[in-house]
Coordinates of C-alpha atoms in Angstrom, one line a residue:
M3 CA 0.0 0.0 0.0
G4 CA 1.1 3.5 -0.4
P5 CA 0.6 7.1 0.4
V6 CA -0.6 10.0 -1.6
P7 CA 3.0 11.0 -2.5
V8 CA 2.4 14.3 -4.2
L9 CA 4.4 17.4 -4.0
S10 CA 3.2 20.2 -6.2
L11 CA 5.0 23.5 -5.9
V12 CA 3.3 25.7 -8.6
R13 CA 4.4 29.3 -8.3
G14 CA 1.8 32.1 -8.6
P15 CA -1.0 33.6 -6.6
P16 CA -3.5 31.3 -4.9
A17 CA -6.3 32.0 -7.3
Q18 CA -4.1 31.2 -10.3
R19 CA -2.8 28.0 -8.7
A20 CA -6.4 27.0 -8.0
A21 CA -7.4 27.5 -11.6
R22 CA -4.5 25.4 -12.8
A23 CA -5.5 22.6 -10.4
A24 CA -9.1 22.6 -11.8
D25 CA -8.0 22.3 -15.4
V26 CA -9.6 18.8 -15.7
M27 CA -12.7 17.2 -14.1
V28 CA -12.5 13.7 -12.7
D29 CA -15.2 11.0 -12.5
V30 CA -14.8 9.5 -9.0
T31 CA -17.0 6.5 -10.0
K32 CA -14.1 5.1 -12.0
W33 CA -12.9 3.8 -8.7
P34 CA -15.3 0.8 -8.0
L35 CA -15.8 1.8 -4.3
F36 CA -17.5 5.1 -5.3
S37 CA -19.6 3.4 -7.9
L38 CA -21.6 2.0 -5.0
M39 CA -22.8 5.5 -4.1
G40 CA -26.0 7.1 -5.5
P41 CA -26.0 10.3 -7.5
E42 CA -27.2 12.5 -4.6
A43 CA -24.4 11.2 -2.3
L44 CA -21.8 11.6 -5.0
A45 CA -22.9 15.2 -5.7
S46 CA -21.9 16.1 -2.1
V47 CA -18.3 14.8 -2.4
R48 CA -15.7 17.5 -2.5
R49 CA -12.5 15.6 -1.8
A50 CA -11.9 11.9 -2.1
C51 CA -9.1 9.4 -1.6
V52 CA -9.1 5.6 -2.3
F53 CA -6.4 3.6 -0.6
G54 CA -5.6 0.2 0.8
S55 CA -3.6 -2.9 -0.4
S56 CA -6.5 -3.7 -2.8
A57 CA -8.0 -0.2 -3.1
N58 CA -10.6 -1.3 -0.6
E59 CA -10.7 1.7 1.6
A60 CA -12.0 5.2 0.9
I61 CA -12.1 8.6 2.7
Y62 CA -14.1 11.5 1.4
I63 CA -15.0 15.0 2.5
T64 CA -18.2 16.9 2.1
Y65 CA -19.4 20.3 3.3
D66 CA -22.9 21.5 3.7
D67 CA -22.5 25.3 3.5
E68 CA -23.0 26.0 -0.2
R69 CA -22.5 29.8 0.5
L70 CA -18.8 29.0 1.0
L71 CA -17.8 27.5 -2.3
E72 CA -14.6 29.5 -2.8
T73 CA -11.5 27.4 -2.1
T74 CA -8.2 28.6 -0.8
W75 CA -5.0 26.8 -1.6
T76 CA -1.7 26.2 0.2
R77 CA 1.0 24.5 -1.8
M78 CA -1.7 23.1 -4.1
S79 CA -3.4 21.5 -1.1
P80 CA -7.2 22.4 -1.0
V81 CA -8.5 23.9 2.2
L82 CA -12.1 23.2 2.8
P83 CA -14.6 25.8 4.1
P84 CA -16.3 25.4 7.5
H85 CA -18.8 22.6 8.2
A86 CA -16.6 20.0 6.5
Q87 CA -17.5 16.4 7.2
V88 CA -15.1 13.5 6.9
H89 CA -16.6 10.2 5.8
V90 CA -15.0 6.7 5.4
F91 CA -16.0 3.3 4.2
G92 CA -14.4 0.1 3.0
L93 CA -12.6 -3.0 4.4
N94 CA -11.0 -1.2 7.4
C95 CA -7.7 -3.2 7.5
S96 CA -5.8 -2.3 10.6
S97 CA -8.6 0.0 11.7
C98 CA -7.4 2.4 9.0
L99 CA -10.9 3.9 8.6
G100 CA -10.7 5.5 12.1
T101 CA -14.2 4.5 13.1
G102 CA -13.2 3.2 16.5
D103 CA -13.4 -0.5 15.6
S104 CA -12.0 -2.9 13.1
Q105 CA -15.4 -3.6 11.3
S106 CA -15.7 -3.2 7.6
T107 CA -18.5 -1.1 6.3
I108 CA -20.0 -0.6 2.9
V109 CA -22.1 2.2 4.2
P110 CA -20.1 5.4 4.7
K111 CA -19.5 6.5 8.3
K112 CA -18.8 10.0 9.5
L113 CA -15.7 10.7 11.6
D114 CA -17.4 13.1 14.1
F115 CA -14.1 13.9 15.7
L116 CA -12.9 15.7 12.6
S117 CA -16.2 17.4 11.8
G118 CA -15.8 21.1 10.9
R119 CA -12.1 20.9 10.5
K120 CA -10.5 22.1 7.3
V121 CA -8.4 19.4 5.8
T122 CA -5.2 20.7 4.0
S123 CA -3.2 17.5 3.5
L124 CA -3.8 13.8 3.5
S125 CA -1.6 10.8 3.1
Y126 CA -1.6 7.0 3.7
G127 CA 0.9 4.2 4.2
S128 CA 1.0 0.5 3.6
G129 CA -0.4 -0.8 6.9
P130 CA -2.4 1.1 6.1
H131 CA -2.1 4.1 8.4
V132 CA -3.4 7.6 7.7
L133 CA -2.1 11.1 8.4
L134 CA -4.3 14.2 8.1
A135 CA -3.4 17.8 8.6
T136 CA -5.9 20.6 9.2
A137 CA -5.8 24.3 8.3
D138 CA -5.1 25.1 11.9
G139 CA -1.8 23.1 11.6
E140 CA -3.1 20.1 13.7
L141 CA -1.9 16.7 12.8
F142 CA -4.0 13.6 13.2
S143 CA -3.1 9.9 12.7
W144 CA -4.8 6.5 12.9
G145 CA -4.6 3.0 11.6
H146 CA -1.6 0.6 11.6
N147 CA 1.0 1.4 14.2
G148 CA 3.4 -1.6 14.4
Y149 CA 6.4 0.7 14.0
S150 CA 5.1 3.8 15.8
Q151 CA 4.3 5.4 12.4
L152 CA 1.3 7.2 14.1
G153 CA 3.9 9.2 16.1
N154 CA 2.1 8.8 19.5
G155 CA 5.0 7.1 21.2
T156 CA 3.4 3.6 21.2
T157 CA 2.9 0.7 18.9
N158 CA -0.8 0.3 19.7
Q159 CA -3.1 0.3 16.7
G160 CA -5.0 3.6 16.3
V161 CA -8.7 2.8 15.9
S162 CA -9.7 6.5 16.0
P163 CA -8.0 9.7 14.9
G164 CA -5.5 10.9 17.4
L165 CA -3.7 14.2 17.7
V166 CA 0.0 13.9 17.1
S167 CA 1.3 16.4 19.6
A168 CA 4.7 15.3 20.8
T169 CA 7.4 17.8 19.6
L170 CA 4.8 19.4 17.3
L171 CA 2.8 21.3 20.0
N172 CA 3.8 24.7 18.8
K173 CA 4.3 23.8 15.1
K174 CA 1.8 24.3 12.3
V175 CA 1.8 21.3 9.9
V176 CA 1.1 22.2 6.3
Q177 CA 1.9 18.9 4.5
V178 CA 2.1 15.2 5.4
A179 CA 3.6 12.2 3.6
C180 CA 3.6 8.5 4.4
G181 CA 6.1 5.7 3.4
S182 CA 5.2 2.1 3.9
H183 CA 5.6 2.3 7.7
H184 CA 7.1 5.7 8.3
S185 CA 5.7 9.2 8.3
M186 CA 6.8 12.8 7.6
A187 CA 5.4 16.2 8.3
L188 CA 6.3 19.6 6.9
T189 CA 5.7 22.8 9.0
D190 CA 4.9 26.3 7.8
S191 CA 8.4 27.4 8.6
G192 CA 10.0 24.8 6.3
E193 CA 11.0 22.2 8.9
V194 CA 10.8 18.5 8.2
Y195 CA 9.8 16.0 10.8
A196 CA 9.9 12.2 10.5
W197 CA 9.1 9.1 12.6
G198 CA 8.2 5.4 12.5
Y199 CA 10.0 2.5 10.8
N200 CA 13.7 3.3 10.2
N201 CA 15.4 0.1 9.1
C202 CA 17.0 1.9 6.2
G203 CA 17.4 5.3 7.6
Q204 CA 14.2 6.7 6.1
V205 CA 13.6 8.8 9.3
G206 CA 16.9 10.7 8.6
S207 CA 18.1 10.6 12.2
G208 CA 21.6 9.2 11.4
S209 CA 20.7 5.7 12.8
T210 CA 18.5 2.8 11.9
A211 CA 16.6 2.8 15.2
N212 CA 12.8 3.2 14.9
Q213 CA 11.5 6.6 16.0
S214 CA 8.3 6.6 18.1
T215 CA 7.5 10.3 18.0
P216 CA 8.2 13.1 15.4
R217 CA 11.8 14.1 15.2
R218 CA 13.2 17.0 13.1
V219 CA 15.3 16.0 10.2
S220 CA 18.0 18.5 10.8
I221 CA 21.3 17.1 9.4
C222 CA 21.9 18.8 6.0
L223 CA 18.5 20.5 6.2
Q224 CA 19.2 22.6 9.3
N225 CA 19.5 25.8 7.4
K226 CA 17.2 24.9 4.5
V227 CA 13.6 25.8 4.0
A228 CA 11.7 22.8 2.7
V229 CA 8.7 23.4 0.6
G230 CA 7.6 19.8 0.0
I231 CA 8.0 16.2 1.1
V232 CA 7.4 12.8 -0.5
C233 CA 8.0 9.2 0.3
S234 CA 8.5 5.9 -1.6
Q235 CA 8.2 2.7 0.3
T236 CA 11.3 3.1 2.5
S237 CA 12.8 6.3 1.2
S238 CA 12.2 10.0 1.9
L239 CA 12.8 13.1 -0.2
A240 CA 12.3 16.8 0.2
V241 CA 12.5 19.8 -2.0
V242 CA 13.8 23.1 -0.6
D243 CA 12.9 26.6 -1.7
N244 CA 15.6 27.0 -4.3
G245 CA 14.4 23.8 -6.1
E246 CA 17.1 21.5 -4.8
V247 CA 16.1 17.9 -3.9
Y248 CA 17.4 15.9 -0.9
G249 CA 16.9 12.2 -0.3
W250 CA 17.6 9.6 2.4
G251 CA 16.7 6.1 3.4
Y252 CA 16.7 3.0 1.2
N253 CA 18.6 3.3 -2.0
G254 CA 19.0 -0.3 -3.3
N255 CA 17.5 0.6 -6.6
G256 CA 18.9 4.0 -6.9
Q257 CA 15.7 5.7 -5.9
L258 CA 17.6 8.5 -4.1
G259 CA 19.2 9.5 -7.4
L260 CA 22.6 9.9 -5.9
G261 CA 24.5 7.9 -8.5
N262 CA 25.0 4.9 -6.2
N263 CA 22.8 2.2 -4.5
G264 CA 23.9 2.7 -0.9
N265 CA 21.4 3.5 1.8
Q266 CA 21.6 7.0 3.3
L267 CA 20.9 7.6 7.0
T268 CA 20.8 11.4 6.6
P269 CA 19.7 13.7 3.7
C270 CA 21.9 13.9 0.6
R271 CA 21.5 16.4 -2.2
L272 CA 20.8 15.0 -5.7
V273 CA 23.7 16.5 -7.7
G274 CA 22.2 15.0 -10.9
L275 CA 19.6 17.8 -10.7
Q276 CA 22.1 20.6 -10.0
G277 CA 21.2 23.8 -11.8
L278 CA 17.5 22.7 -12.2
C279 CA 14.6 24.0 -10.2
V280 CA 12.3 21.1 -9.3
Q281 CA 8.6 22.2 -9.2
Q282 CA 6.9 18.8 -8.6
L283 CA 8.3 15.6 -7.2
V284 CA 6.4 12.2 -6.9
C285 CA 7.5 8.8 -5.8
G286 CA 6.4 5.3 -6.9
Y287 CA 7.1 2.1 -5.1
A288 CA 10.9 2.5 -5.7
H289 CA 11.2 5.1 -8.4
C290 CA 10.9 8.9 -8.5
L291 CA 9.8 11.5 -11.0
A292 CA 10.8 15.2 -10.9
L293 CA 9.3 18.0 -13.0
T294 CA 11.3 21.2 -13.4
D295 CA 9.9 24.7 -13.7
E296 CA 10.8 24.6 -17.4
G297 CA 8.5 21.5 -18.0
E298 CA 11.3 19.0 -18.2
L299 CA 10.7 15.5 -16.7
F300 CA 13.4 13.4 -15.0
A301 CA 13.2 9.9 -13.6
W302 CA 15.4 7.6 -11.6
G303 CA 15.3 4.4 -9.4
A304 CA 13.8 1.0 -10.0
N305 CA 12.7 0.1 -13.5
T306 CA 11.6 -3.5 -13.4
Y307 CA 8.3 -2.6 -15.2
G308 CA 9.6 0.2 -17.3
Q309 CA 8.3 2.8 -14.8
L310 CA 11.1 5.2 -15.7
G311 CA 9.9 5.4 -19.3
T312 CA 13.4 5.1 -20.7
G313 CA 12.7 2.3 -23.2
N314 CA 14.3 -0.4 -21.2
K315 CA 14.1 -2.1 -17.8
S316 CA 17.4 -1.1 -16.4
N317 CA 17.5 0.8 -13.1
Q318 CA 18.8 4.3 -13.1
L319 CA 21.0 5.5 -10.2
S320 CA 20.9 9.1 -11.4
P321 CA 18.2 11.2 -12.9
V322 CA 17.6 10.8 -16.7
Q323 CA 15.3 12.9 -18.8
V324 CA 12.1 11.4 -20.1
L325 CA 9.6 12.7 -22.8
A326 CA 12.4 15.1 -23.9
E327 CA 11.0 15.1 -27.5
R328 CA 7.5 16.0 -26.4
E329 CA 6.0 19.4 -25.5
R330 CA 6.2 20.9 -22.0
V331 CA 5.1 18.6 -19.2
V332 CA 2.9 20.3 -16.6
E333 CA 2.1 17.4 -14.2
V334 CA 3.6 14.0 -13.2
A335 CA 2.0 11.3 -11.2
A336 CA 3.2 8.2 -9.2
C337 CA 2.1 6.4 -6.1
H338 CA 4.3 4.3 -3.8
S339 CA 1.9 1.4 -3.8
T340 CA 2.3 1.0 -7.5
H341 CA 4.9 0.8 -10.3
T342 CA 2.9 3.1 -12.6
S343 CA 3.9 6.5 -13.9
A344 CA 1.9 9.2 -15.7
A345 CA 2.3 12.7 -17.0
R346 CA 0.2 15.4 -18.6
T347 CA 1.5 17.9 -21.2
Q348 CA 0.7 21.5 -21.7
S349 CA -1.9 20.7 -24.4
G350 CA -3.6 18.2 -22.2
Q351 CA -2.2 14.9 -23.5
V352 CA -1.8 12.2 -20.8
F353 CA 0.9 9.6 -21.0
M354 CA 1.3 6.5 -18.9
W355 CA 4.1 3.9 -18.5
G356 CA 5.4 1.2 -16.2
Q357 CA 3.1 -1.5 -14.8
C358 CA -0.3 -1.0 -16.4
R359 CA -2.8 -3.7 -16.0
G360 CA -0.1 -6.4 -15.7
Q361 CA 1.7 -5.1 -18.8
S362 CA 5.1 -3.5 -18.8
L363 CA 5.2 -0.3 -20.8
V364 CA 8.8 0.8 -21.1
L365 CA 8.0 4.0 -23.1
P366 CA 5.4 6.6 -22.3
H367 CA 2.1 5.6 -24.0
L368 CA -0.3 8.3 -25.2
T369 CA -3.8 7.6 -23.6
H370 CA -7.3 9.0 -24.4
F371 CA -7.5 10.3 -20.8
S372 CA -7.8 14.0 -19.9
C373 CA -6.2 13.7 -16.5
T374 CA -3.5 11.6 -14.8
D375 CA -5.9 10.4 -12.1
D376 CA -7.7 8.3 -14.7
V377 CA -4.5 6.3 -15.3
F378 CA -4.5 5.1 -11.8
A379 CA -8.2 4.4 -11.7
C380 CA -8.1 2.3 -14.9
F381 CA -4.6 0.8 -15.1
A382 CA -2.7 0.9 -11.8
S383 CA -2.6 -2.2 -9.5
P384 CA -4.0 -1.6 -7.0
S385 CA -6.2 1.2 -8.4
V386 CA -5.6 3.6 -5.6
M387 CA -5.5 7.4 -6.0
W388 CA -2.1 8.9 -6.4
R389 CA -3.4 12.1 -4.7
P390 CA -6.6 13.2 -3.0
L391 CA -9.1 14.2 -5.7
A392 CA -10.6 17.7 -5.7
L393 CA -14.1 17.3 -7.1
E394 CA -15.6 20.7 -8.1
H395 CA -19.3 20.7 -8.9
D396 CA -20.8 23.6 -10.9
D397 CA -23.7 24.3 -13.1
F398 CA -21.9 24.1 -16.4
L399 CA -23.5 21.8 -19.0
T400 CA -21.8 20.3 -22.0
V401 CA -23.5 20.6 -25.4
A402 CA -24.8 17.1 -25.1
Q403 CA -26.1 17.7 -21.6
S404 CA -27.8 20.9 -22.7
L405 CA -29.5 19.2 -25.7
K406 CA -30.7 16.4 -23.5
K407 CA -32.1 18.9 -21.0
E408 CA -34.1 20.7 -23.7
F409 CA -35.8 17.7 -25.2
D410 CA -39.6 17.8 -24.8
N411 CA -39.4 21.3 -23.2
P412 CA -42.4 23.3 -24.2
E413 CA -40.8 26.6 -23.0
T414 CA -38.1 26.6 -25.7
A415 CA -39.6 24.3 -28.4
D416 CA -40.9 25.7 -31.7
L417 CA -42.6 22.6 -32.9
K418 CA -44.6 19.7 -31.5
F419 CA -45.7 16.3 -32.7
C420 CA -49.0 14.8 -31.7
V421 CA -49.0 11.1 -31.4
D422 CA -51.8 9.1 -29.9
G423 CA -53.3 12.4 -28.7
K424 CA -50.1 13.3 -26.8
Y425 CA -47.7 16.1 -27.5
I426 CA -43.9 15.9 -27.9
Y427 CA -42.1 19.2 -27.9
V428 CA -39.0 19.6 -30.1
H429 CA -36.8 22.1 -31.9
K430 CA -37.0 22.2 -35.7
A431 CA -33.3 23.2 -36.0
V432 CA -32.1 20.2 -34.0
L433 CA -34.2 17.8 -36.1
K434 CA -32.8 19.2 -39.3
I435 CA -29.3 18.9 -38.0
R436 CA -29.7 15.4 -36.8
C437 CA -31.9 13.6 -39.3
E438 CA -32.1 13.5 -43.1
H439 CA -35.8 12.7 -43.0
F440 CA -36.5 16.1 -41.3
R441 CA -34.1 18.0 -43.5
S442 CA -36.2 16.9 -46.4
M443 CA -39.5 17.5 -44.5
F444 CA -38.8 21.1 -43.4
Q445 CA -38.5 22.7 -46.8
S446 CA -40.7 25.4 -48.1
H447 CA -42.6 23.2 -50.6
W448 CA -43.6 20.7 -47.8
N449 CA -46.8 21.4 -45.9
E450 CA -45.1 20.3 -42.6
D451 CA -42.7 23.2 -42.8
M452 CA -45.5 25.6 -42.1
K453 CA -47.1 23.7 -39.3
E454 CA -46.7 24.2 -35.6
V455 CA -48.2 20.7 -34.8
I456 CA -47.5 17.6 -36.9
E457 CA -49.8 14.6 -36.5
V458 CA -48.2 11.2 -36.6
D459 CA -50.4 8.1 -36.9
Q460 CA -48.1 5.4 -38.3
F461 CA -46.1 4.9 -35.1
S462 CA -47.1 4.6 -31.4
Y463 CA -46.3 7.4 -28.9
P464 CA -43.6 5.4 -27.0
V465 CA -41.9 4.6 -30.3
Y466 CA -42.0 8.1 -31.8
R467 CA -41.0 9.8 -28.5
S468 CA -38.0 7.4 -28.2
F469 CA -37.0 8.3 -31.8
L470 CA -37.1 12.0 -31.1
E471 CA -35.3 11.6 -27.8
F472 CA -32.6 9.6 -29.7
L473 CA -32.0 12.6 -31.9
Y474 CA -31.2 14.7 -28.8
T475 CA -29.3 12.1 -26.8
D476 CA -27.9 9.3 -29.0
Q477 CA -29.5 6.9 -26.6
V478 CA -32.5 4.6 -26.6
E479 CA -34.3 3.1 -23.6
L480 CA -37.1 0.9 -24.6
P481 CA -38.3 -2.7 -23.9
P482 CA -37.6 -5.1 -26.7
E483 CA -41.2 -5.3 -27.7
D484 CA -41.3 -1.5 -28.3
A485 CA -37.9 -1.7 -29.9
I486 CA -39.5 -3.7 -32.7
G487 CA -41.7 -0.6 -33.6
L488 CA -38.6 1.6 -33.4
L489 CA -36.8 -0.7 -35.7
D490 CA -39.6 -0.3 -38.2
L491 CA -39.3 3.5 -37.9
A492 CA -35.5 3.4 -38.2
T493 CA -35.9 1.3 -41.4
S494 CA -38.5 3.7 -42.8
Y495 CA -36.4 6.8 -42.0
C496 CA -33.1 5.2 -43.1
E497 CA -31.5 5.7 -39.6
N498 CA -28.9 3.0 -39.7
R499 CA -27.4 3.7 -36.3
L500 CA -30.7 3.7 -34.6
K501 CA -31.5 0.4 -36.4
R502 CA -28.3 -1.1 -34.9
L503 CA -29.2 0.2 -31.4
C504 CA -32.7 -1.4 -31.7
Q505 CA -31.2 -4.7 -32.7
H506 CA -28.9 -4.5 -29.7
I507 CA -31.9 -3.9 -27.4
I508 CA -33.8 -6.8 -28.9
K509 CA -30.9 -9.2 -28.6
R510 CA -30.4 -8.2 -25.0
G511 CA -34.1 -8.6 -24.1
I512 CA -35.0 -11.8 -26.0
T513 CA -36.8 -14.4 -24.0
V514 CA -38.6 -17.7 -24.8
D515 CA -42.0 -15.9 -24.8
N516 CA -41.0 -13.1 -27.2
A517 CA -38.4 -14.9 -29.3
F518 CA -40.6 -15.8 -32.3
S519 CA -42.3 -12.3 -32.4
L520 CA -38.8 -10.8 -32.5
L521 CA -37.8 -13.2 -35.3
A522 CA -40.8 -12.2 -37.3
A523 CA -40.0 -8.5 -36.8
A524 CA -36.4 -9.1 -37.9
V525 CA -37.6 -10.8 -41.1
R526 CA -40.2 -8.0 -41.7
Y527 CA -37.6 -5.3 -41.4
D528 CA -34.8 -7.0 -43.3
A529 CA -32.5 -7.0 -40.2
E530 CA -30.4 -10.0 -41.3
D531 CA -28.0 -10.0 -38.3
L532 CA -30.9 -9.8 -35.8
E533 CA -32.8 -12.5 -37.8
E534 CA -29.9 -14.9 -37.5
F535 CA -29.6 -14.2 -33.8
C536 CA -33.3 -14.8 -33.1
F537 CA -33.4 -17.9 -35.3
K538 CA -30.6 -19.5 -33.4
F539 CA -32.2 -18.6 -30.1
C540 CA -35.5 -20.2 -31.2
V541 CA -33.7 -23.4 -32.3
N542 CA -31.7 -23.6 -29.1
H543 CA -34.9 -23.3 -27.1
L544 CA -37.2 -25.1 -29.7
T545 CA -39.4 -27.0 -27.3
E546 CA -40.2 -24.0 -25.1
V547 CA -40.6 -21.6 -28.1
T548 CA -43.1 -23.9 -30.0
Q549 CA -45.3 -23.9 -26.9
T550 CA -45.7 -20.1 -26.8
A551 CA -48.7 -18.1 -28.2
A552 CA -46.3 -16.1 -30.4
F553 CA -45.2 -19.2 -32.3
W554 CA -48.7 -20.2 -33.4
Q555 CA -49.9 -16.7 -34.1
V556 CA -47.3 -15.8 -36.8
D557 CA -47.9 -15.8 -40.5
G558 CA -48.1 -19.3 -42.0
N559 CA -45.4 -18.7 -44.6
L560 CA -42.9 -17.6 -41.9
L561 CA -43.8 -20.7 -39.8
K562 CA -43.1 -22.9 -42.8
D563 CA -39.8 -21.2 -43.6
F564 CA -38.7 -21.5 -40.0
I565 CA -39.6 -25.3 -39.8
C566 CA -37.7 -25.9 -43.1
R567 CA -34.7 -23.9 -42.0
A568 CA -34.6 -25.5 -38.6
S569 CA -34.9 -28.9 -40.2
R570 CA -31.8 -28.2 -42.3
C571 CA -30.0 -27.4 -39.1
G572 CA -30.9 -30.8 -37.6
A573 CA -33.3 -29.4 -35.1
F574 CA -35.7 -32.3 -35.5
R575 CA -33.3 -35.3 -35.5
N576 CA -34.1 -38.2 -33.1

């Protein structure tokens, strides 16, 4: 399992930084846990994070004061307005949900202890354990604590959020980061604190003894002002205000980027990035990605799955440039529970590489995604989030959504159809744009062009309404029996795509009782593919189909043709 190992140091005023962070919108239901929630509950989610060894835990934040929608930002970390509520659900391994017990829950529970607090930073480790910092600078921890990674001086599991106060009483924490079983905190004055598991020196204390409470990482950073911190599994890194990068801890795969593979018990500067100003730094399981203020991407560390994007699987002990031939990179992504990497360019192209759904991509692969978060939802194993998602909800509608909203709206319509005595309100321009039949109809020499109401008597109301709605939405929702009528309309109006959709609905809804009726319809409307499908279904269920009313009510010639065809297929052999 991993943390949310993101350090983003975008320069510029808060409003400008916030705008850059909201460049893309993310669908949180791409993570299976959130697909369990209904639309109303999803609409209230403002921040979300999926974590756990199998992406089986989730934490999300809502707020109920809609008057306070403006968001302030600190180092690209969203600060929630008052009345924030923290909710959790999932498997609850090692009590990482903080609900006071070890019981799993598929129904979200509210962490009352954190109600009303503004969350500025969130991270998680492999146990898993969770760190959460508030706008007031308070630091809370809960979950797995076998190595004192909760920083409370014990190794007792934290079943509820606890305040980490030792040595941090008068400090204001602005960012947190978790390794597998160690933790780090960054204060507003640029001081770095670390604690927990220290077998490789990842706490930066100069020894390999575990650290049960937060301890300042002072050696080599004493006179430096850190502006960001990140962790891989058993390594730690920090960026200082001049863009230099320092690393310490495990280095067996070169993940510290120092040019060797020896562990470091205290911070060491990455000389391979000398002269560069690092703007964003992220860590994977055992590799790192750095983005400079000029949009250059560098990678180093483990490369078993091609996660460095260099075209091979050889580890790199020093930073190497990636995507050099591409346009400026504006965001990089990695998560220390995965071996996956991603990047987004200035034009919005999203690349991924490394371990992606079991495959090893050794070179950056251009995806169809609009944000790096989708890479981890769809291709990472486990499909955790590489950072907490900021979900902004507004009233903006896409063109497709606007069209769908205006269908059958009498307030904006300029034409209505009367079918079976019922009206359907539409827009003449939309019909002309979407359908050749209406382009021909609405010409000056056609009577219909002058009418405000058009009577339709050859099709039923459900069928014709569904057809008109299809022109607005590209979607059809009808039972298979009504889809037969819509198939007739699609054939008459030469709407081939609609014809295919009807056939799909009929195939999906075929049963023993309606199979022969559907076969008859397919024959009548020359839908050869559908006819073959229905015929095979009838033959495979011959005994049951021949006992239905539909079988004996069909035209005699069709019945004869079916019997002859079924006989040739051997349906009546003893």
